[in-house]
Amino acid sequence: MPVNLTSNAISAIIGGDLNLKPLVQVIDIKLIGSSQDRYRLLISDSISTQQAMLATQLNDRVKSGSVNKGSVIQLIDYICSTVQNRKIIVVLNLETIIPDCEIIGNPRPLMEFDSAPKPLLNGDSMGPPRTVIGSSVPMNAGSRVQNVRSNVVQQSYQPRPTVQPPYQPPAPNYKNHGAIVKNEAPARIIPIAALNPYQGRWAIKARVTAKGDLRRYNNARGDGKVFSFDLLDSDGGEIRVTCFNAVVDRFYDSIEVGKVYLISKGSLKPAQKNFNHLKNEWEIFLETTSTVEICPDEDSSIPKQQFSFSRIIEIENTENNSVLDIIGVVTSVNPSVPILRKNGMETQRRVLNLKDQSGRSVELTLWGELCNKEGRELQDMVDSGFSPVLAVKAGKVNDFSGKSVGTISASQLFINPEFPEAYSLRQWFDSGGKDTASQSISRDIMPGGQRNEIRKTVSQIKEEGLGRADKPDWVTVKAYVSFIKTDTFCYTACPLMIGDRQCSKKVIKSGDTRWQCERCNQEFEECDYRYLIQAQVQDHTGLTWVTAFQETGEEIMGCSAKQLYSLKNDEQDDGRFEEVIRQSLFNQYLLKLKIKEEMYGDEQKVKITVVKAEKVDPSSEGRYLLDLISNVSQRRL
């Protein structure tokens, strides 16, 4: 069918017309490399061609085939940006009119004209008469503009011709805004998904879904402070905003979770994926010139929060340190216990269990303030006989002793939330799911295990050649700790925090009173102490050497490495030190072991690491043995 593209549309867009909604044709499509795929288009209005960038939320249009080379599309929403003195049209929304079509017209690249004509000097040799293209050319004179443009190109070039831009739209009329100086017109609101560093001026309207704590840091450039918050807009786009130092003072108190803001004049930089879990390749850094304005009227088009829930059974195959959203029914809540953090500060930890319709349950660890208000509320509900539904936004996967989920600074808890997934869980649990057996992916299943638990004896580790395959073996051994080396039971560690985690790398002395971390390239007066225990464990079949690090060391020793180091070296109280060691020996544990062959110099040795040490509970162990006897009897029958 015949198609008429919008004549001179590209000239109009380059000139500033953003309300035209023209029909154009895709001449070429190229995938450009970055951390997130982007497509660059060459579009035509049958007269001129121009480079364009497709917003990432439209990538599916290309992948699905609705936008191809030759497609006729209508630009619904777009902006024009300058990149290295070249204009690029950023397409934010479009509709495909004809998926496949022959190339229309004979389009050529849009000529770059000077913004103002230069006066002619007397004596200039103009050569043959030249045609001057002015802004008076009507928009529907496509064929005449093409002929005139061809004449200009074919002229022999001597001095530079006097020309004007092909189209100059009327300047926008900003009523009731007072005097407008250059580049001070209100920025156009665009979706978060369309943000990119090529835009000179932009504004977004979004809701704050999470606000981080104010953190202080020290590096080679001195002391500083920083905080971040996450934004969500009506199109589902998310992005993190970060403020430093003086900008923190401007905006920290005014940012509230749940409020909607207009934000502009920030800079876009690649997101630091080590600390930023949002699905956006960019991050906004606010500056002293940035503006943040609260929207007094509630915008119902912007959701309060956005979730992408993973079923618990899917966490089994999720990579360590992944950040995800989960929802489940709380079946048990442990009391909150104080934990001495690796930086010497005390915090709270509370462990609870979630189950869902997938037939799996998972251990969720709450840290810090979440243990108090939300954690106490959950414990009160469970103690009263009610199992609440809990949604977790931004939980971090841990593969330490199976798979578990823990909270981070960006995590949020929603108790009995009002959305479909929660209603579905509640109905399932109340109609029989409460009594449905579920298999834990945290404490009972070891990675690679086919059963709830792989029990081995000490002698079987060597007899079966465990740890010599490509992947480590994970087993559980019931054994006693019979000997602990006391000359080197810990090491000096870096106390600095990298994001939500402590550095923990070994540090060295720098002078008489300071320590230096080569990884962080910083010095500090006090270091941390972390367990690195070499111990012998034994059962009725034999004994073997194992290594226990920080958490398992605390479980075995009953105190922190710093406390034990102080007893031995600072206080030099040999009596109390020996008593701590003596009380740690010949207790029976269920030791969950990671067994892997590693290179030590030129020799390969099997290394056995304790990843979890639990004192044997007689009741639980008795039930395990009864089940084992029952299973053996059934097989014999």
XYZ file of C-alpha atoms in Angstrom:
637
model
C 0.000 0.000 0.000
C 1.288 3.552 -0.652
C 2.916 5.225 2.336
C 3.666 8.914 2.779
C 6.365 9.616 5.333
C 6.238 12.938 7.188
C 8.223 15.303 4.979
C 11.053 17.235 6.647
C 10.312 15.459 9.924
C 13.982 15.004 10.753
C 14.753 18.662 10.154
C 11.879 19.569 12.435
C 13.032 17.236 15.218
C 16.617 18.489 15.014
C 15.220 22.002 15.162
C 13.405 21.283 18.410
C 9.903 20.054 17.501
C 9.152 17.230 19.978
C 5.375 17.062 19.423
C 5.280 16.115 15.738
C 4.746 12.324 16.114
C 5.999 11.762 12.555
C 5.982 8.703 10.302
C 9.560 7.663 9.467
C 11.264 4.587 8.038
C 14.012 2.474 9.586
C 16.891 2.273 7.093
C 19.358 0.349 9.280
C 19.658 -1.225 12.759
C 22.887 -1.921 14.632
C 23.513 -3.426 18.064
C 26.053 -1.369 19.990
C 28.066 -2.889 22.833
C 27.582 -1.970 26.473
C 26.661 -3.665 29.737
C 23.081 -3.583 28.495
C 22.207 -4.060 24.810
C 21.278 -0.897 22.904
C 20.183 -0.505 19.329
C 21.183 2.350 17.039
C 18.833 3.122 14.161
C 19.190 5.070 10.945
C 15.804 6.641 10.246
C 14.497 8.448 7.166
C 11.676 10.850 6.310
C 12.198 10.038 2.570
C 14.359 13.166 2.224
C 16.910 13.045 5.025
C 18.400 10.383 7.268
C 19.503 10.730 10.874
C 21.068 8.551 13.585
C 18.720 7.533 16.411
C 19.096 5.560 19.638
C 16.412 3.142 20.810
C 15.565 3.284 24.529
C 16.282 -0.044 26.221
C 12.631 -0.646 27.118
C 11.980 -0.932 23.360
C 14.636 -3.600 22.734
C 11.951 -6.286 22.584
C 10.463 -4.576 19.515
C 13.660 -5.377 17.604
C 14.129 -8.834 19.103
C 10.525 -9.816 18.330
C 10.836 -8.594 14.724
C 8.194 -5.861 14.917
C 10.918 -3.314 14.076
C 13.171 -4.297 11.145
C 15.145 -2.683 8.367
C 12.488 -1.107 6.168
C 9.822 -0.842 8.898
C 7.653 2.261 8.835
C 7.188 3.507 12.386
C 5.531 6.415 14.128
C 7.614 8.209 16.732
C 5.297 8.725 19.696
C 7.785 9.970 22.273
C 11.350 11.127 21.636
C 14.021 13.631 22.540
C 17.024 15.060 20.676
C 20.463 15.011 22.305
C 23.881 16.300 21.285
C 26.772 13.814 21.440
C 30.226 15.029 20.408
C 28.662 17.942 18.498
C 26.345 15.574 16.625
C 22.602 15.318 17.032
C 21.080 11.951 18.002
C 17.362 11.267 18.309
C 16.542 9.104 21.346
C 13.325 7.166 20.698
C 11.364 6.591 23.920
C 8.152 5.171 22.441
C 6.986 4.155 18.976
C 4.353 2.246 17.045
C 5.040 -0.001 14.064
C 2.842 0.975 11.125
C 4.266 -1.376 8.455
C 6.717 -4.092 9.594
C 8.387 -4.486 6.184
C 8.550 -2.019 3.300
C 10.827 -1.049 0.401
C 13.021 2.021 0.950
C 10.912 5.129 0.276
C 12.419 8.036 -1.635
C 16.120 8.726 -2.005
C 17.088 9.949 1.453
C 20.510 11.404 2.191
C 22.248 12.314 5.471
C 20.981 15.575 6.926
C 23.468 18.358 6.132
C 25.030 20.193 9.079
C 24.404 23.891 8.421
C 25.783 26.841 10.351
C 23.293 28.296 12.792
C 23.699 31.801 11.324
C 24.562 33.068 7.793
C 27.947 34.674 7.212
C 28.056 38.098 5.371
C 29.502 38.137 1.869
C 32.688 40.080 1.296
C 33.173 42.298 -1.782
C 35.275 40.545 -4.371
C 34.294 37.043 -3.238
C 34.154 34.727 -6.181
C 30.797 33.015 -5.926
C 31.036 30.981 -9.126
C 27.700 29.781 -10.479
C 24.521 31.029 -8.862
C 23.688 29.189 -5.590
C 20.449 28.336 -3.935
C 19.825 29.491 -0.335
C 17.531 27.204 1.718
C 15.513 29.163 4.228
C 13.068 28.316 6.946
C 10.209 29.526 4.744
C 10.057 26.194 2.927
C 6.619 24.719 3.649
C 6.547 21.330 5.450
C 4.595 19.653 2.590
C 7.037 20.642 -0.164
C 8.980 17.397 0.013
C 9.834 16.977 -3.684
C 10.866 20.608 -4.150
C 13.135 20.499 -1.067
C 14.760 17.326 -2.387
C 15.500 18.952 -5.795
C 16.824 22.128 -4.198
C 18.980 20.116 -1.787
C 20.431 18.135 -4.718
C 21.358 21.373 -6.525
C 23.199 22.621 -3.472
C 25.218 19.419 -3.143
C 26.168 19.437 -6.849
C 27.611 22.980 -6.837
C 31.407 23.245 -7.111
C 32.799 24.402 -3.777
C 34.847 27.614 -3.720
C 33.997 29.902 -0.813
C 31.557 28.605 1.796
C 27.897 29.173 0.775
C 25.580 31.286 2.825
C 22.913 28.930 4.136
C 20.441 28.657 6.971
C 19.039 25.627 8.798
C 16.304 23.863 6.816
C 13.760 24.296 9.598
C 13.518 26.561 12.609
C 10.385 25.954 14.671
C 9.004 28.755 16.799
C 10.576 28.982 20.258
C 8.505 27.307 23.009
C 6.243 29.678 24.867
C 6.860 29.189 28.620
C 4.003 31.193 30.032
C 4.059 32.493 33.603
C 7.714 31.479 34.054
C 9.214 34.950 33.879
C 12.282 35.672 31.827
C 13.895 32.612 30.268
C 17.645 32.692 29.769
C 19.570 30.282 27.570
C 19.075 26.600 28.448
C 16.910 27.473 31.464
C 13.566 26.257 30.123
C 11.955 23.523 32.234
C 13.465 20.114 31.433
C 11.139 17.596 29.822
C 10.090 14.655 32.045
C 11.253 11.346 30.566
C 11.024 7.721 31.754
C 13.848 6.362 33.901
C 14.476 3.669 31.276
C 15.294 6.388 28.732
C 18.023 8.032 30.803
C 21.488 7.939 29.279
C 24.659 10.033 29.551
C 24.089 11.572 26.121
C 21.261 13.781 27.355
C 22.155 17.309 28.292
C 18.991 18.174 30.204
C 16.405 15.840 31.672
C 13.928 15.426 34.494
C 12.302 12.339 36.011
C 9.247 11.916 38.208
C 9.549 8.948 40.534
C 8.755 7.529 43.950
C 11.403 6.786 46.577
C 11.148 3.066 47.369
C 14.203 2.724 49.626
C 16.580 5.053 51.455
C 19.989 3.969 52.693
C 21.659 4.987 55.920
C 24.060 7.897 56.083
C 27.546 6.375 55.927
C 30.898 7.962 56.613
C 34.145 6.889 54.982
C 37.817 7.677 54.879
C 40.113 7.318 51.877
C 43.197 8.881 50.340
C 41.247 12.072 49.582
C 40.086 12.481 53.176
C 36.880 11.979 55.154
C 33.469 11.990 53.520
C 29.851 10.966 53.826
C 27.422 9.340 51.418
C 23.867 8.068 51.171
C 21.744 6.586 48.403
C 18.070 6.122 47.614
C 16.166 4.108 45.017
C 13.543 5.463 42.622
C 10.627 3.848 40.756
C 8.556 5.563 38.040
C 5.178 4.863 36.433
C 6.764 2.799 33.631
C 8.416 0.418 36.108
C 11.908 1.855 35.621
C 14.208 1.806 38.656
C 17.451 3.647 39.329
C 19.678 4.441 42.298
C 20.580 8.001 43.277
C 23.751 8.714 45.273
C 24.801 11.872 47.109
C 28.194 12.799 48.558
C 29.355 15.309 51.166
C 27.766 18.775 50.675
C 24.988 17.276 48.542
C 24.133 14.972 51.474
C 23.462 18.050 53.634
C 21.053 19.408 51.012
C 18.920 16.342 50.406
C 19.259 13.724 53.188
C 16.553 15.118 55.464
C 14.139 15.937 52.617
C 14.098 12.454 51.041
C 11.301 10.254 52.432
C 10.416 6.706 51.423
C 7.047 6.601 49.648
C 7.094 10.236 48.474
C 7.136 11.288 44.807
C 9.791 13.740 43.577
C 10.797 15.643 40.446
C 14.559 15.298 40.011
C 16.791 16.961 37.423
C 20.334 18.188 36.733
C 22.191 15.115 37.960
C 24.992 13.237 36.239
C 24.718 9.653 34.991
C 27.520 7.162 35.591
C 27.754 3.376 35.206
C 26.145 1.571 38.136
C 28.510 -0.184 40.552
C 26.992 -3.658 40.444
C 28.916 -4.767 43.540
C 26.718 -2.466 45.612
C 23.721 -1.790 43.353
C 21.203 -4.595 42.716
C 18.764 -2.593 40.577
C 18.276 -3.599 36.945
C 19.684 -0.423 35.453
C 23.105 0.090 33.906
C 23.227 3.701 35.110
C 23.233 5.465 38.451
C 22.404 9.116 39.161
C 24.880 11.237 41.111
C 23.338 14.455 42.411
C 25.420 17.630 42.401
C 25.253 21.061 43.992
C 23.260 22.327 40.982
C 20.769 19.436 41.047
C 17.130 20.024 41.902
C 14.869 17.730 43.942
C 11.254 18.886 44.285
C 8.588 16.976 46.177
C 5.281 16.487 44.365
C 2.541 17.532 46.796
C -0.182 15.558 45.008
C -0.145 11.764 45.197
C 0.461 10.111 41.812
C -1.430 6.822 41.739
C 0.211 5.858 38.422
C 3.509 5.245 40.253
C 3.368 2.016 42.310
C 4.435 1.994 45.958
C 6.907 -0.817 45.321
C 7.877 -3.229 42.568
C 8.620 -6.911 43.154
C 10.019 -9.741 41.057
C 9.472 -12.740 43.310
C 11.536 -15.913 43.096
C 10.083 -19.167 44.365
C 12.085 -20.754 47.157
C 12.848 -23.813 45.021
C 14.504 -21.485 42.470
C 16.955 -20.207 45.092
C 18.667 -23.623 45.059
C 20.125 -22.801 41.619
C 20.712 -19.096 42.253
C 24.291 -17.817 42.339
C 25.851 -16.766 45.623
C 25.494 -13.028 46.478
C 22.556 -12.610 44.086
C 19.918 -10.119 45.262
C 16.280 -11.138 44.809
C 12.731 -10.751 46.131
C 11.024 -13.643 47.923
C 7.669 -14.217 49.581
C 6.628 -17.000 51.929
C 4.792 -17.978 55.085
C 6.775 -17.600 58.304
C 6.787 -20.968 60.118
C 9.311 -20.255 62.896
C 11.170 -17.308 64.408
C 14.224 -17.565 66.651
C 15.006 -15.005 69.355
C 17.221 -12.070 68.471
C 20.834 -12.509 69.613
C 23.656 -9.942 69.859
C 26.533 -10.440 67.436
C 29.883 -8.677 67.569
C 30.401 -7.305 64.091
C 33.689 -7.588 62.293
C 34.347 -3.868 62.774
C 34.026 -4.210 66.556
C 30.442 -2.887 66.700
C 27.622 -4.966 68.143
C 24.514 -5.728 66.087
C 21.494 -8.022 66.283
C 20.765 -11.202 64.337
C 17.473 -13.067 64.134
C 16.820 -16.234 62.100
C 13.413 -17.304 60.796
C 12.080 -19.828 58.285
C 9.847 -19.311 55.236
C 7.960 -21.893 53.153
C 5.923 -21.616 49.957
C 3.959 -23.764 47.484
C 7.147 -25.054 45.812
C 7.642 -27.642 48.556
C 10.771 -25.939 49.881
C 11.627 -23.835 52.915
C 14.521 -21.423 53.401
C 16.318 -19.786 56.289
C 16.070 -15.981 56.381
C 18.508 -14.028 58.547
C 17.539 -10.544 59.707
C 20.296 -8.118 60.661
C 20.363 -4.900 62.660
C 17.217 -2.840 63.168
C 15.071 -5.306 61.224
C 15.493 -7.725 64.162
C 13.733 -5.343 66.513
C 10.493 -3.875 65.166
C 9.655 -6.251 62.315
C 11.436 -9.222 63.865
C 9.674 -8.824 67.216
C 6.314 -8.403 65.472
C 6.865 -11.636 63.522
C 7.900 -13.533 66.659
C 4.803 -12.348 68.541
C 2.573 -13.560 65.690
C 4.212 -16.987 65.483
C 4.215 -17.392 69.289
C 0.470 -16.666 69.278
C -0.126 -19.478 66.779
C -0.506 -17.331 63.629
C 1.852 -17.742 60.657
C 2.112 -14.425 58.756
C 2.982 -13.937 55.106
C 6.268 -12.095 54.656
C 7.566 -10.427 51.489
C 11.261 -9.551 51.338
C 12.483 -6.882 48.950
C 16.191 -7.191 48.086
C 17.382 -10.219 50.047
C 20.901 -11.538 49.429
C 21.547 -15.215 48.652
C 24.219 -16.994 50.677
C 25.531 -20.459 49.895
C 27.223 -20.912 53.266
C 25.964 -24.354 54.414
C 23.290 -24.790 51.779
C 21.333 -21.825 50.457
C 19.916 -19.121 52.691
C 18.810 -15.497 52.354
C 19.952 -12.550 54.455
C 18.963 -8.906 54.670
C 21.231 -6.086 53.495
C 21.035 -2.319 53.947
C 18.613 -2.030 50.996
C 16.295 -4.815 52.230
C 12.681 -4.133 53.164
C 10.154 -6.389 54.920
C 6.398 -6.365 54.230
C 4.270 -8.291 56.754
C 0.923 -9.576 55.435
C 1.074 -7.320 52.355
C -2.006 -6.716 50.260
C -1.191 -8.021 46.815
C -2.148 -11.138 44.817
C 0.908 -13.256 45.650
C 0.256 -12.819 49.361
C -3.448 -13.695 49.025
C -2.545 -16.828 47.064
C -0.036 -17.932 49.714
C -2.484 -17.333 52.541
C -5.213 -19.348 50.830
C -2.789 -22.229 50.117
C -1.434 -22.286 53.664
C -4.865 -22.145 55.361
C -6.356 -24.809 53.081
C -3.733 -27.459 53.838
C -0.332 -26.012 53.038
C 0.325 -25.632 56.757
C 0.541 -29.428 57.116
C 2.381 -30.022 53.830
C 5.931 -31.283 54.293
C 8.632 -29.003 52.920
C 12.312 -29.626 52.384
C 14.792 -27.070 53.669
C 17.361 -25.765 51.206
C 19.353 -24.143 54.028
C 20.338 -26.411 56.861
C 19.466 -29.916 55.715
C 20.575 -30.007 52.072
C 24.226 -29.582 51.237
C 25.102 -28.231 47.775
C 25.326 -31.184 45.392
C 23.564 -33.496 47.851
C 20.815 -35.758 46.611
C 19.317 -36.390 50.054
C 18.493 -34.229 53.042
C 21.932 -34.916 54.436
C 25.008 -36.873 53.383
C 26.411 -38.448 56.538
C 29.930 -39.828 56.468
C 32.426 -41.096 59.004
C 35.919 -39.686 59.278
C 37.475 -42.786 57.723
C 35.111 -42.627 54.722
C 36.551 -39.248 53.710
C 39.834 -40.916 52.804
C 38.478 -44.320 51.786
C 36.039 -42.832 49.231
C 38.523 -40.271 47.909
C 36.259 -37.335 48.725
C 37.345 -33.936 47.426
C 39.363 -35.216 44.472
C 36.712 -34.473 41.825
C 36.372 -31.198 39.903
C 33.756 -29.939 42.359
C 34.023 -30.047 46.165
C 32.212 -32.664 48.227
C 29.859 -31.514 50.978
C 29.240 -33.954 53.826
C 28.227 -34.025 57.485
C 30.311 -35.790 60.112
C 29.369 -36.404 63.744
C 32.647 -36.019 65.604
C 34.515 -34.546 68.577
C 37.049 -31.732 68.449
C 40.025 -33.437 70.098
C 42.885 -30.939 69.565
C 43.295 -27.222 68.682
C 46.574 -25.565 67.716
C 46.949 -22.571 70.023
C 50.086 -20.913 68.647
C 48.315 -19.536 65.537
C 44.545 -19.589 66.010
C 43.740 -16.183 64.410
C 45.117 -13.502 62.101
C 45.087 -9.702 61.975
C 42.367 -8.538 59.569
C 41.241 -5.312 57.921
C 38.213 -3.821 59.761
C 37.097 -1.518 56.916
C 33.714 -2.053 55.277
C 33.402 -2.475 51.499
C 29.718 -1.872 50.874
C 27.828 -4.199 53.226
C 30.776 -6.514 53.861
C 33.988 -6.261 55.819
C 37.241 -6.388 53.860
C 38.779 -9.002 56.263
C 42.024 -9.270 54.294
C 45.208 -9.863 56.302
C 46.922 -6.622 57.373
C 50.534 -5.873 58.239
C 52.198 -3.547 60.738
C 52.955 -0.006 59.547
C 55.181 1.527 62.179
C 54.660 0.888 65.891
C 50.957 1.678 66.269
C 49.313 1.480 62.852
C 48.172 -1.270 60.475
C 48.026 -1.254 56.686
C 45.685 -3.087 54.298
C 47.170 -3.536 50.844
C 43.757 -4.264 49.344
C 42.138 -1.071 50.653
C 45.407 0.902 50.459
C 44.661 2.491 53.838
C 46.161 2.661 57.298
C 44.352 2.565 60.662
C 45.195 2.381 64.349
C 43.233 -0.757 65.278
C 42.876 -3.993 63.329
C 40.363 -6.803 63.659
C 41.117 -10.396 64.654
C 39.551 -13.329 62.814
C 39.709 -17.041 63.514
C 41.866 -19.354 61.408
C 41.796 -22.525 63.482
C 43.673 -25.732 62.727
C 42.049 -28.557 64.677
C 41.771 -32.331 64.823
C 38.354 -33.984 64.837
C 37.702 -37.631 65.491
C 34.932 -40.197 65.657
C 34.899 -43.955 66.292
C 36.603 -44.607 62.909
C 39.575 -42.251 63.014
C 40.711 -38.611 63.088
C 41.573 -35.881 60.554
C 42.743 -32.265 60.411
C 40.221 -29.534 59.565
C 40.271 -25.745 59.168
C 37.655 -23.475 60.776
C 37.263 -19.791 59.919
C 35.524 -16.917 61.680
C 31.890 -17.962 62.188
C 32.565 -21.641 62.793
C 35.508 -20.695 65.016
C 33.167 -18.674 67.214
C 30.743 -21.617 67.377
C 33.531 -23.942 68.538
C 35.395 -21.562 70.873
C 32.385 -19.774 72.340
C 33.966 -16.320 72.104
C 35.356 -13.949 69.494
C 38.891 -14.197 68.145
C 39.650 -10.722 69.503
C 38.626 -11.734 73.018
C 40.752 -14.884 72.912
C 43.722 -12.993 71.446
C 43.441 -10.387 74.214
C 43.430 -13.091 76.897
C 46.622 -14.624 75.567
C 48.617 -11.579 74.455
C 47.277 -8.424 76.104
C 46.183 -9.699 79.504
C 48.560 -12.691 79.364
C 46.109 -14.658 81.472
C 47.284 -18.164 80.640
C 44.889 -19.754 83.099
C 41.719 -18.306 81.556
C 43.088 -18.872 78.030
C 43.733 -22.556 78.724
C 40.283 -22.890 80.307
C 38.600 -21.585 77.119
C 40.567 -24.106 75.060
C 39.792 -26.928 77.481
C 36.041 -26.206 77.400
C 36.106 -26.284 73.593
C 37.498 -29.829 73.440
C 35.619 -33.137 73.376
C 32.241 -31.628 72.635
C 30.303 -33.605 70.051
C 29.324 -31.661 66.945
C 27.565 -32.158 63.659
C 30.281 -30.762 61.421
C 29.279 -29.782 57.906
C 32.412 -30.046 55.816
C 33.586 -28.787 52.441
C 36.236 -31.137 51.041
C 38.337 -30.047 48.059
C 41.773 -30.856 46.696
C 44.019 -27.775 46.438
C 47.584 -27.020 45.410
C 50.136 -26.258 48.131
C 53.357 -25.365 46.376
C 53.962 -28.229 43.966
C 51.869 -30.708 45.932
C 48.138 -31.406 45.858
C 46.478 -31.883 49.227
C 42.883 -32.415 50.278
C 41.669 -29.470 52.353
C 38.746 -29.984 54.754
C 36.935 -26.805 55.850
C 34.272 -26.664 58.555
C 31.419 -24.548 57.182
C 29.033 -25.198 60.089
C 29.473 -26.583 63.601
C 26.354 -27.483 65.588
C 26.435 -29.176 68.955
C 24.566 -32.477 68.768
C 20.988 -32.190 70.013
C 20.104 -35.597 71.580
C 16.431 -35.335 70.610
C 17.041 -34.484 66.955
C 19.848 -37.018 66.659
C 17.637 -39.706 68.188
C 14.925 -39.063 65.586
C 17.545 -39.209 62.830
C 18.826 -42.583 64.036
C 15.291 -43.996 64.338
C 14.515 -42.901 60.761
C 17.786 -44.464 59.607
C 16.926 -47.777 61.283
C 13.431 -47.682 59.793
C 14.763 -47.068 56.273
C 17.319 -49.894 56.565
C 14.625 -52.294 57.812
C 12.288 -51.411 54.943
C 15.033 -51.994 52.366
C 15.790 -55.401 53.839
C 12.110 -56.351 53.736
